[in-house]
Amino acid sequence: MSTLEAGVQETLVAPWSEWARRATRGRRLLEAGTYALTEGAIAAGCRVFAGYPITPATDIAEYMSKRLPQVGGYYVQCEDELAGMHACAGASLGGLKAMTATSGPGYTLMHDAYGWSITNEIPLVVVDAMRVGPISGITGAPGQGEFYIARYASHGGNFETIVLSPSSVQEAFWLTIDAFNLAERFRTPVTILTDQVISDMWEDLFVPEDYDALDFVVPRKHNLLMPFYPVGSADLDVPPNVIGHGTGVCVSAYTHTEEGYDIEEMEAQWAQTYRLINKIRHHRDQLTRYETVGVEDAEVIAVAYGANARTVKTGVLEARRRGVRAGFVRLITLWPFPDELFARDVPYVVCELNYDGQLVREVMRSAPDGKKVRFMGKSAELHTVAEVAAGLEGVARTGRIPELPYIWTEVR
């Protein structure tokens, strides 16, 4: 917890707020977000990257192709994104931490492999560097169109996902380690929703000097005993399955028994679904990461995530300078959605990089009065500080967002 120059309280709830205080020996660099994501993965113990190049995630693959051989790891250039994620799942089942990276068009192609990895409880990390859509859109412009896709990342339902989003180059490094830790502990794929701005921009980056000395990294362990799939249980920290070593573990896309064998019985479906959903829902307190500014006395609260949160936060401070008691909520954990952050019965202004409105709908659902939630959608570029301040001032003074060029406010 810290205090801003205006006397406004700022809070960051994330494990790396403690990690950064402990890991003080290292190098300070000027680097890109893609570099930070790569180094975070290496620091977390990632030793396999498989994927297909796509802007703005291609640099992650390029960095990985250089770094992994230096640490005894493996880089695999695949024929498409689906093959890349399947290869990562196979590598994880073989006992190695793995990661793939893509952008929106490739992310949607991965979803069959995503569901296969979820149901077989395979830990791995997927980076989706979002760009403006629909479909291929503009390769060099940011977007936030995969908010819901990241939650419903496969067909069939009956699962939960873990999705995190950084808002700086430094945070991208720490958050990637966090994503690998959560993948191991929850035995599931974890998505990092970054965007074109965070991926491509260069900022100050601190990198610890000795990755092996990072005692907060969750090591890979192997489950060599039955049950391979503790269906009906919501327990965490069950070591992931590894193929070989005489275990005989089965890996299937179908409803399965504790051994992994296909089965078509309702009791087995219920037990498997119970685990896939409740190992996440029952441990939400261990998953929630967020930043707030001035929410304690706020008469209106702005909500954002990713790169867009940077200008929104500054817009909140500008609104306060103008006499509006504005607050700020930045979501780092997007799923499971942190409903508890929206308990105050005040107007919320949700700023996101799309015109269709995705995050805003979850805030409407979570807030005490959904009618008090306003939408400031924008496409292909970040909200400006002036736009955010004007929007907050308008809601505080008149209950509505003023008309602004390129800002969409309608949610149906």
PDB file of N, CA and C in Angstrom, residues 376 384 386-391 401-409:
ATOM      1  N   MET A 376     -17.411   3.103 -21.641  1.00  0.00           N
ATOM      2  CA  MET A 376     -16.620   3.951 -22.527  1.00  0.00           C
ATOM      3  C   MET A 376     -15.771   3.033 -23.405  1.00  0.00           C
ATOM      4  N   THR A 384      -7.597   8.447 -23.990  1.00  0.00           N
ATOM      5  CA  THR A 384      -6.725   9.538 -23.566  1.00  0.00           C
ATOM      6  C   THR A 384      -7.092   9.958 -22.146  1.00  0.00           C
ATOM      7  N   ALA A 386      -7.619  12.958 -21.164  1.00  0.00           N
ATOM      8  CA  ALA A 386      -8.697  13.946 -21.260  1.00  0.00           C
ATOM      9  C   ALA A 386     -10.057  13.278 -21.412  1.00  0.00           C
ATOM     10  N   GLU A 387     -10.128  12.201 -22.206  1.00  0.00           N
ATOM     11  CA  GLU A 387     -11.391  11.488 -22.397  1.00  0.00           C
ATOM     12  C   GLU A 387     -11.877  10.877 -21.090  1.00  0.00           C
ATOM     13  N   VAL A 388     -10.973  10.239 -20.378  1.00  0.00           N
ATOM     14  CA  VAL A 388     -11.354   9.590 -19.122  1.00  0.00           C
ATOM     15  C   VAL A 388     -11.816  10.626 -18.105  1.00  0.00           C
ATOM     16  N   ALA A 389     -11.049  11.712 -17.959  1.00  0.00           N
ATOM     17  CA  ALA A 389     -11.424  12.754 -17.006  1.00  0.00           C
ATOM     18  C   ALA A 389     -12.776  13.356 -17.354  1.00  0.00           C
ATOM     19  N   ALA A 390     -13.025  13.586 -18.657  1.00  0.00           N
ATOM     20  CA  ALA A 390     -14.309  14.142 -19.082  1.00  0.00           C
ATOM     21  C   ALA A 390     -15.449  13.175 -18.802  1.00  0.00           C
ATOM     22  N   GLY A 391     -15.201  11.891 -19.036  1.00  0.00           N
ATOM     23  CA  GLY A 391     -16.224  10.893 -18.778  1.00  0.00           C
ATOM     24  C   GLY A 391     -16.579  10.795 -17.303  1.00  0.00           C
ATOM     25  N   ILE A 401     -22.066  10.173 -19.664  1.00  0.00           N
ATOM     26  CA  ILE A 401     -20.799  10.462 -20.328  1.00  0.00           C
ATOM     27  C   ILE A 401     -21.068  11.408 -21.492  1.00  0.00           C
ATOM     28  N   PRO A 402     -20.341  12.507 -21.600  1.00  0.00           N
ATOM     29  CA  PRO A 402     -20.569  13.434 -22.719  1.00  0.00           C
ATOM     30  C   PRO A 402     -20.185  12.789 -24.048  1.00  0.00           C
ATOM     31  N   GLU A 403     -20.714  13.313 -25.130  1.00  0.00           N
ATOM     32  CA  GLU A 403     -20.356  12.800 -26.450  1.00  0.00           C
ATOM     33  C   GLU A 403     -18.899  13.145 -26.737  1.00  0.00           C
ATOM     34  N   LEU A 404     -18.139  12.114 -27.107  1.00  0.00           N
ATOM     35  CA  LEU A 404     -16.715  12.265 -27.404  1.00  0.00           C
ATOM     36  C   LEU A 404     -16.407  11.512 -28.694  1.00  0.00           C
ATOM     37  N   PRO A 405     -15.556  12.055 -29.569  1.00  0.00           N
ATOM     38  CA  PRO A 405     -15.220  11.352 -30.813  1.00  0.00           C
ATOM     39  C   PRO A 405     -14.626   9.975 -30.534  1.00  0.00           C
ATOM     40  N   TYR A 406     -15.075   8.969 -31.276  1.00  0.00           N
ATOM     41  CA  TYR A 406     -14.546   7.608 -31.238  1.00  0.00           C
ATOM     42  C   TYR A 406     -14.842   6.874 -29.928  1.00  0.00           C
ATOM     43  N   ILE A 407     -15.667   7.445 -29.070  1.00  0.00           N
ATOM     44  CA  ILE A 407     -16.053   6.780 -27.816  1.00  0.00           C
ATOM     45  C   ILE A 407     -17.485   6.249 -27.971  1.00  0.00           C
ATOM     46  N   TRP A 408     -17.662   4.964 -27.671  1.00  0.00           N
ATOM     47  CA  TRP A 408     -18.955   4.311 -27.780  1.00  0.00           C
ATOM     48  C   TRP A 408     -19.481   4.077 -26.368  1.00  0.00           C
ATOM     49  N   THR A 409     -20.732   4.438 -26.112  1.00  0.00           N
ATOM     50  CA  THR A 409     -21.279   4.324 -24.763  1.00  0.00           C
ATOM     51  C   THR A 409     -22.496   3.412 -24.658  1.00  0.00           C
TER      52      THR A 409
END
